[in-house]
Coordinates of C-alpha atoms in Angstrom, one line a residue:
X1 CA 110.6 106.6 114.1
X2 CA 107.5 108.3 113.1
X3 CA 104.1 108.8 114.9
X4 CA 101.0 109.4 113.7
X5 CA 98.5 111.1 115.6
X6 CA 95.0 111.6 113.8
X7 CA 92.5 114.5 115.7
X8 CA 89.0 113.9 114.5
X9 CA 87.2 117.2 114.9
X10 CA 83.3 118.3 114.3
X11 CA 84.1 119.1 110.8
X12 CA 87.6 118.6 110.0
X13 CA 90.2 115.9 110.3
X14 CA 93.8 117.0 110.8
X15 CA 96.8 114.4 110.4
X16 CA 100.4 115.5 111.9
X17 CA 103.4 113.1 111.7
X18 CA 106.1 113.4 114.0
X19 CA 109.6 111.6 114.5
X20 CA 111.1 110.3 118.2
X21 CA 112.0 113.8 118.9
X22 CA 108.6 115.1 118.8
X23 CA 109.6 117.5 115.9
X24 CA 106.5 118.1 113.3
X25 CA 107.4 116.3 109.8
X26 CA 104.0 116.7 107.8
X27 CA 100.2 117.6 108.6
X28 CA 96.8 117.5 106.7
X29 CA 93.8 119.0 107.1
X30 CA 90.7 117.4 105.3
X31 CA 87.2 119.4 106.0
X32 CA 83.4 117.4 105.8
X33 CA 80.1 119.2 106.3
X34 CA 77.5 117.6 108.8
X35 CA 74.2 117.1 107.8
X36 CA 72.1 119.2 110.2
X37 CA 68.1 120.0 110.4
X38 CA 67.0 121.3 113.8
X39 CA 68.0 119.5 116.6
X40 CA 68.9 116.4 114.3
X41 CA 72.6 116.5 113.8
X42 CA 73.9 113.3 111.6
X43 CA 76.9 111.8 109.3
X44 CA 77.4 108.6 107.3
X45 CA 79.3 106.4 109.8
X46 CA 81.3 105.1 106.8
X47 CA 82.2 108.0 105.5
X48 CA 84.0 108.9 108.3
X49 CA 86.4 105.7 107.6
X50 CA 87.0 106.9 104.4
X51 CA 88.1 110.4 105.1
X52 CA 90.6 109.0 107.6
X53 CA 91.4 105.9 105.2
X54 CA 92.2 108.8 102.4
X55 CA 94.6 110.5 105.0
X56 CA 96.1 107.9 105.9
X57 CA 96.9 107.0 102.5
X58 CA 98.4 110.4 101.6
X59 CA 100.8 110.5 104.6
X60 CA 102.2 106.6 103.4
X61 CA 102.8 108.0 100.4
X62 CA 105.4 110.5 101.1
X63 CA 106.8 108.5 104.3
X64 CA 106.7 105.5 106.4
X65 CA 104.9 105.6 109.8
X66 CA 105.3 103.3 112.9
X67 CA 102.6 103.8 115.1
X68 CA 99.5 105.7 115.1
X69 CA 96.6 106.5 117.7
X70 CA 93.2 108.7 117.4
X71 CA 91.3 111.3 119.1
X72 CA 87.6 112.1 119.0
X73 CA 84.8 113.9 120.0
X74 CA 83.2 112.3 122.7
X75 CA 79.9 111.5 122.6
X76 CA 79.1 110.8 118.7
X77 CA 77.4 107.5 118.5
X78 CA 77.3 104.6 115.7
X79 CA 75.3 102.1 115.9
X80 CA 76.2 98.3 113.8
X81 CA 74.9 94.5 113.5
X82 CA 77.4 92.4 114.7
X83 CA 79.8 92.4 111.9
X84 CA 80.2 96.4 112.8
X85 CA 77.9 97.2 109.8
X86 CA 76.1 100.9 110.4
X87 CA 72.3 100.6 110.9
X88 CA 71.8 103.7 110.9
X89 CA 73.6 107.1 110.4
X90 CA 76.1 108.8 113.0
X91 CA 74.5 110.5 115.9
X92 CA 76.7 113.6 116.0
X93 CA 77.5 114.7 119.4
X94 CA 75.6 117.6 118.8
X95 CA 72.8 116.5 118.2
X96 CA 69.8 117.7 120.7
X97 CA 66.9 115.7 120.3
X98 CA 66.7 113.3 123.0
X99 CA 65.7 116.2 125.7
X100 CA 62.7 114.2 126.9
X101 CA 65.1 111.3 127.4
X102 CA 67.2 113.4 129.5
X103 CA 64.4 114.1 131.7
X104 CA 63.6 110.2 132.1
X105 CA 67.3 110.0 133.2
X106 CA 67.4 113.2 135.4
X107 CA 64.3 112.3 137.0
X108 CA 65.2 108.3 137.8
X109 CA 68.7 109.0 139.2
X110 CA 68.8 113.2 139.8
X111 CA 72.0 114.8 139.3
X112 CA 73.6 114.3 142.4
X113 CA 73.6 110.4 142.0
X114 CA 75.1 110.7 138.2
X115 CA 77.6 113.2 139.5
X116 CA 79.1 111.4 141.8
X117 CA 79.2 108.4 139.1
X118 CA 79.9 109.9 135.8
X119 CA 80.9 113.4 136.6
X120 CA 78.7 114.6 134.8
X121 CA 76.8 117.5 136.5
X122 CA 74.2 117.9 133.9
X123 CA 71.9 115.5 132.0
X124 CA 71.2 116.7 128.3
X125 CA 70.3 115.6 125.1
X126 CA 74.0 115.2 124.2
X127 CA 75.0 111.9 126.0
X128 CA 74.8 108.8 124.5
X129 CA 73.3 107.2 127.2
X130 CA 70.1 109.8 126.5
X131 CA 70.7 109.0 122.7
X132 CA 70.6 105.4 122.9
X133 CA 67.2 105.5 124.9
X134 CA 65.9 107.8 122.4
X135 CA 66.8 105.0 119.3
X136 CA 65.6 102.7 121.9
X137 CA 62.0 104.6 121.8
X138 CA 61.9 106.1 118.5
X139 CA 63.7 103.9 116.2
X140 CA 62.4 100.5 118.0
X141 CA 63.3 98.7 113.9
X142 CA 67.1 100.2 114.2
X143 CA 67.2 99.6 118.3
X144 CA 66.6 95.5 117.1
X145 CA 68.9 95.7 114.5
X146 CA 71.7 97.2 117.1
X147 CA 74.4 94.4 118.8
X148 CA 77.3 96.8 119.2
X149 CA 77.8 100.4 120.3
X150 CA 80.0 102.7 119.3
X151 CA 81.8 106.3 119.8
X152 CA 83.8 107.8 117.0
X153 CA 87.1 106.4 118.1
X154 CA 85.9 103.2 118.5
X155 CA 84.7 102.8 115.0
X156 CA 87.9 103.8 113.4
X157 CA 89.6 101.5 115.6
X158 CA 87.5 98.3 114.8
X159 CA 87.9 99.5 111.5
X160 CA 91.8 99.6 111.1
X161 CA 92.2 96.3 113.8
X162 CA 88.9 94.3 113.9
X163 CA 88.8 94.6 117.7
X164 CA 85.7 95.9 119.3
X165 CA 87.6 98.2 122.0
X166 CA 87.5 101.4 123.3
X167 CA 89.5 103.9 126.0
X168 CA 88.4 105.2 129.2
X169 CA 88.8 109.1 128.3
X170 CA 86.2 108.7 125.7
X171 CA 83.6 106.9 127.3
X172 CA 83.0 109.6 130.4
X173 CA 80.3 111.5 129.5
X174 CA 78.2 108.4 128.3
X175 CA 76.9 108.8 131.9
X176 CA 76.8 104.8 131.3
X177 CA 80.5 105.1 132.2
X178 CA 81.7 105.0 136.3
X179 CA 85.1 107.0 136.1
X180 CA 85.7 106.2 139.8
X181 CA 85.0 102.6 139.5
X182 CA 86.6 102.3 135.9
X183 CA 83.7 100.2 135.1
X184 CA 80.6 99.9 133.2
X185 CA 77.4 101.5 135.0
X186 CA 75.7 98.5 135.3
X187 CA 72.0 100.4 137.2
X188 CA 72.5 103.0 134.1
X189 CA 72.9 100.3 131.6
X190 CA 70.1 98.5 133.1
X191 CA 67.8 101.7 132.6
X192 CA 68.7 102.8 129.5
X193 CA 68.2 98.7 127.9
X194 CA 71.8 98.1 126.7
X195 CA 73.1 95.1 127.6
X196 CA 76.8 94.9 128.4
X197 CA 78.1 92.7 125.1
X198 CA 77.1 95.7 123.3
X199 CA 79.7 98.1 124.3
X200 CA 83.2 97.4 123.7
X201 CA 86.1 96.4 126.2
X202 CA 87.8 99.1 128.4
X203 CA 90.9 100.3 127.8
X204 CA 93.2 102.3 129.0
X205 CA 94.7 105.4 126.5
X206 CA 98.1 104.6 124.8
X207 CA 97.8 100.9 124.5
X208 CA 98.6 98.7 121.4
X209 CA 95.8 97.0 119.7
X210 CA 96.4 96.0 116.4
X211 CA 97.4 97.0 112.8
X212 CA 96.5 98.4 109.8
X213 CA 98.6 98.1 106.3
X214 CA 102.0 97.4 108.7
X215 CA 101.4 100.5 110.9
X216 CA 101.0 99.6 114.9
X217 CA 97.5 101.0 116.1
X218 CA 97.4 102.5 119.8
X219 CA 94.1 103.6 121.8
X220 CA 94.1 107.5 121.8
X221 CA 92.4 109.9 123.9
X222 CA 89.2 112.3 123.8
X223 CA 90.1 115.5 122.5
X224 CA 90.6 117.5 125.6
X225 CA 92.8 115.4 127.0
X226 CA 95.1 114.2 123.8
X227 CA 95.3 118.4 123.4
X228 CA 96.4 118.3 127.2
X229 CA 99.0 116.1 126.3
X230 CA 100.3 117.5 123.3
X231 CA 100.3 120.7 125.9
X232 CA 102.6 119.3 128.2
X233 CA 99.7 119.4 130.3
X234 CA 100.5 116.3 132.3
X235 CA 100.5 117.3 136.1
X236 CA 98.9 119.3 139.1
X237 CA 99.8 123.2 138.8
X238 CA 100.0 123.4 135.4
X239 CA 96.6 123.8 133.4
X240 CA 96.1 124.8 129.6
X241 CA 93.6 127.6 128.3
X242 CA 92.6 127.9 124.4
X243 CA 91.2 130.9 124.0
X244 CA 89.7 130.5 120.0
X245 CA 85.9 130.9 119.4
X246 CA 85.4 130.1 122.9
X247 CA 87.3 129.8 126.1
X248 CA 88.5 126.2 127.1
X249 CA 90.5 125.3 130.4
X250 CA 91.6 122.2 131.2
X251 CA 93.2 121.0 135.2
X252 CA 94.8 118.0 135.9
X253 CA 93.4 116.9 138.9
X254 CA 94.3 114.4 141.8
X255 CA 91.0 114.4 143.3
X256 CA 87.3 113.4 142.2
X257 CA 85.6 117.1 143.4
X258 CA 82.3 116.6 145.7
X259 CA 78.9 117.2 144.1
X260 CA 78.3 120.8 144.0
X261 CA 74.5 121.6 143.1
X262 CA 75.8 125.3 142.0
X263 CA 78.5 124.0 140.1
X264 CA 78.3 122.9 135.8
X265 CA 82.3 122.0 135.5
X266 CA 82.4 118.3 134.8
X267 CA 85.1 115.9 136.1
X268 CA 86.1 113.5 133.2
X269 CA 88.2 110.4 133.3
X270 CA 91.9 111.2 132.5
X271 CA 95.1 109.1 130.8
X272 CA 96.5 108.4 133.7
X273 CA 93.8 107.1 136.2
X274 CA 93.3 109.9 137.8
X275 CA 90.8 113.0 136.8
X276 CA 90.2 116.2 134.7
X277 CA 88.2 119.5 135.0
X278 CA 86.9 121.2 132.1
X279 CA 85.7 124.2 132.2
X280 CA 84.6 126.2 129.0
X281 CA 83.0 129.8 128.5
X282 CA 80.8 130.3 125.0
X283 CA 82.5 133.5 124.0
X284 CA 86.1 134.3 124.0
X285 CA 88.2 135.0 120.8
X286 CA 84.5 135.2 118.9
X287 CA 84.3 138.5 121.2
X288 CA 87.3 140.1 119.2
X289 CA 86.7 138.8 115.9
X290 CA 82.9 140.2 116.5
X291 CA 84.3 143.5 117.5
X292 CA 86.6 143.4 113.9
X293 CA 84.0 142.5 111.9
X294 CA 80.9 144.4 112.9
X295 CA 83.0 147.9 113.9
X296 CA 87.2 147.6 113.0
X297 CA 86.7 145.9 109.4
X298 CA 89.6 147.1 107.7
X299 CA 92.1 146.3 110.5
X300 CA 93.9 143.4 110.9
X301 CA 93.8 141.3 114.2
X302 CA 97.6 142.6 114.3
X303 CA 96.9 146.4 114.0
X304 CA 93.9 145.9 117.0
X305 CA 96.9 144.9 119.0
X306 CA 98.9 147.9 118.2
X307 CA 96.0 150.6 118.9
X308 CA 95.0 148.5 122.0
X309 CA 98.9 148.4 123.8
X310 CA 98.4 152.1 123.5
X311 CA 96.2 152.3 126.1
X312 CA 96.4 152.1 129.6
X313 CA 95.7 148.9 131.9
X314 CA 92.2 149.2 132.9
X315 CA 91.5 150.6 129.5
X316 CA 90.3 153.9 131.4
X317 CA 87.0 152.8 133.0
X318 CA 85.6 151.0 130.6
X319 CA 84.4 147.5 131.3
X320 CA 83.4 145.1 128.2
X321 CA 81.6 142.0 129.7
X322 CA 81.9 139.4 126.9
X323 CA 78.8 137.1 127.3
X324 CA 77.2 137.3 122.9
X325 CA 76.2 133.9 123.4
X326 CA 75.1 133.7 127.2
X327 CA 77.3 133.0 130.4
X328 CA 78.1 129.3 131.4
X329 CA 81.2 129.0 133.8
X330 CA 81.4 130.2 136.4
X331 CA 77.8 131.2 136.5
X332 CA 75.2 129.6 134.3
X333 CA 73.3 132.1 132.5
X334 CA 72.3 131.4 129.3
X335 CA 70.2 134.8 129.2
X336 CA 73.1 137.2 129.5
X337 CA 74.4 139.3 126.9
X338 CA 77.2 141.9 126.5
X339 CA 77.2 144.8 127.2
X340 CA 80.0 148.1 127.7
X341 CA 80.0 149.8 130.7
X342 CA 81.7 153.1 132.0
X343 CA 82.0 155.2 128.8
X344 CA 82.4 158.9 128.3
X345 CA 83.0 161.1 125.6
X346 CA 87.1 160.3 125.9
X347 CA 86.7 157.3 125.0
X348 CA 87.7 155.6 121.5
X349 CA 88.0 152.3 119.4
X350 CA 91.5 151.2 120.7
X351 CA 89.6 151.5 124.5
X352 CA 87.2 149.2 123.6
X353 CA 89.4 146.9 121.1
X354 CA 91.3 146.8 124.9
X355 CA 88.8 146.2 127.3
X356 CA 87.2 143.4 125.3
X357 CA 90.8 141.9 125.3
X358 CA 90.5 142.7 129.1
X359 CA 87.3 140.8 129.6
X360 CA 88.6 137.8 128.1
X361 CA 91.6 137.9 131.0
X362 CA 89.0 138.4 133.4
X363 CA 87.0 135.8 132.6
X364 CA 90.5 133.6 132.5
X365 CA 90.7 134.8 136.1
X366 CA 87.4 134.4 137.5
X367 CA 87.3 130.9 136.2
X368 CA 90.3 129.7 137.9
X369 CA 89.4 131.4 141.2
X370 CA 86.2 129.5 140.5
X371 CA 88.5 126.3 140.5
X372 CA 90.4 127.1 143.4
X373 CA 93.5 125.2 142.2
X374 CA 97.1 125.4 142.9
X375 CA 98.2 126.8 139.4
X376 CA 102.2 127.7 138.8
X377 CA 101.9 127.7 135.0
X378 CA 99.4 128.1 132.1
X379 CA 100.1 127.1 128.3
X380 CA 98.3 128.9 126.1
X381 CA 96.8 127.8 123.1
X382 CA 94.4 128.9 120.2
X383 CA 94.5 132.0 118.1
X384 CA 94.7 134.2 121.1
X385 CA 98.2 132.7 122.2
X386 CA 99.4 134.3 118.8
X387 CA 98.8 138.0 120.6
X388 CA 101.7 139.0 122.5
X389 CA 100.1 141.6 124.5
X390 CA 97.1 139.4 125.2
X391 CA 99.2 136.8 126.8
X392 CA 101.3 139.5 128.8
X393 CA 97.8 140.4 129.9
X394 CA 96.6 136.8 131.3
X395 CA 100.0 136.3 132.7
X396 CA 99.6 139.7 134.9
X397 CA 95.8 139.6 135.4
X398 CA 96.0 135.6 136.9
X399 CA 99.4 136.8 138.8
X400 CA 100.8 133.2 136.7
X401 CA 103.6 132.4 134.5
X402 CA 102.0 132.0 130.8
X403 CA 103.6 130.1 128.5
X404 CA 103.0 129.6 124.7
X405 CA 104.2 126.5 122.3
X406 CA 106.2 125.8 119.3
X407 CA 103.1 123.4 117.8
X408 CA 100.0 124.7 118.1
X409 CA 98.3 121.2 116.7
X410 CA 98.2 119.7 120.2
X411 CA 95.4 116.9 120.0
X412 CA 98.0 115.4 116.7
X413 CA 100.9 116.0 119.0
X414 CA 99.0 114.0 121.8
X415 CA 98.0 111.2 119.5
X416 CA 101.3 111.0 118.6
X417 CA 102.7 110.8 121.8
X418 CA 100.4 108.3 123.4
X419 CA 101.5 106.2 119.9
X420 CA 104.6 106.2 120.9
X421 CA 103.7 105.3 124.5
X422 CA 101.9 102.2 123.2
X423 CA 104.7 100.9 121.1
X424 CA 107.6 101.2 123.5
X425 CA 109.1 104.9 122.0
X426 CA 108.3 106.2 125.8
X427 CA 108.6 105.0 129.0
X428 CA 106.0 107.0 130.1
X429 CA 103.3 109.9 128.8
X430 CA 105.4 112.5 130.9
X431 CA 109.0 111.5 129.6
X432 CA 107.8 112.6 126.2
X433 CA 106.4 115.5 127.6
X434 CA 109.9 116.8 128.7
X435 CA 110.2 117.3 125.2
X436 CA 107.4 119.6 124.3
X437 CA 109.0 123.3 123.0
X438 CA 108.0 126.4 124.6
X439 CA 107.4 129.4 122.1
X440 CA 107.6 132.1 124.6
X441 CA 107.1 132.9 128.3
X442 CA 105.2 135.6 129.6
X443 CA 105.7 136.4 133.6
X444 CA 103.6 139.0 135.4
X445 CA 104.7 142.2 135.4
X446 CA 104.2 145.0 138.1
X447 CA 101.1 145.8 136.3
X448 CA 98.3 146.5 138.4
X449 CA 94.9 144.7 137.1
X450 CA 93.0 145.2 140.5
X451 CA 90.7 147.8 140.4
X452 CA 89.7 146.0 136.4
X453 CA 88.9 142.5 137.8
X454 CA 87.1 144.5 140.8
X455 CA 85.2 146.3 138.2
X456 CA 84.4 143.5 136.2
X457 CA 83.0 141.7 138.7
X458 CA 80.9 144.1 140.1
X459 CA 79.4 144.5 136.8
X460 CA 79.3 141.1 136.2
X461 CA 76.8 140.9 139.8
X462 CA 74.5 143.8 138.5
X463 CA 74.3 142.5 134.5
X464 CA 74.7 138.7 134.7
X465 CA 71.3 137.7 136.7

């Protein structure tokens, strides 16, 4: 059996094929460029399908594929006529033009009600409800032609199978999907003027919906959920953290957390009919990359690891606050800025490098502490997972076991697992995830980061206000 996972990112499509033992057999990447001008970010909808079709073709010329599933970002919106022909360009999730419409929705419903129905603690211009209201108000001629409302995964499924269907994880941030009731939120649909007939049929993840060129097509999951499945983060007690440009922490949750006006942590519908929390910070690996490019341009990341490792934990009193792009979680402050503190003439380049790495580890701990969930194991992904020093630092800082994964394309693997579940190769997602290979495990040592973390928190209270 060959199972394909397709991960449709913001500017690239990654495709990977695995066998029934989840061993990787082939992978491809195709890049594309969005059309962006200020708050407006668009893309020709048909081009999404053209790219996917071409990538599938490249794979099937090399090997047979039995089943596939796709993951995409949540909020990219495609409007079509009754036959599924786009009536305008896709409005990409990054698009922020609908700020006035977001304010209208917030004024009408209030944040608390929106959260208690949809799990979204903020009402922003990126949400599809706001985008749809913008089109209705500003492009009435387009709205008059609109008969079907797709998100990106829905559109690709339609092009493959002719079925007008969606899956529930993808709809989590539309703010017109009721994640507790597993249904469309009629009151929001009435407010924005969308008839239910314009929306696809709601399905679970891992459901066989049709065929494309002899390949069984199965519903996938939104990108973060698919990535979590591919990392084996499928039960409480295991969380994932991705240190790439940003830091994203994914946590399965049995419960829908109560509304907290001070929190902006969203709660999403998970593949298993339960919930998941997503915490993110805009600067993580970016901070180390910035320091390397600005002040250590002749060093490789491996060499930065080597010099940082020679410095004692705590960086001899140097503390870095990694707010190069503001602070989001657990404290929202877009005006926050990065800073080094505690400097003396005894400090050098290596202290700065280690303090940057320690700051991201502190940020991980502060987010986990804020979320107050029982965590037994952290699964590390992204570029930060390739640094043994950083991984051990995070394990010691949090006091949790941290593991890295052999397969790096976790979203594609998550799609392949769902494809296998939908076609009977696996009895469940959980069964398939027992085969996910661990690359290395890091257990907490007796290294004490208490003073380092307390110093980070103290400076954060002073400077991040």
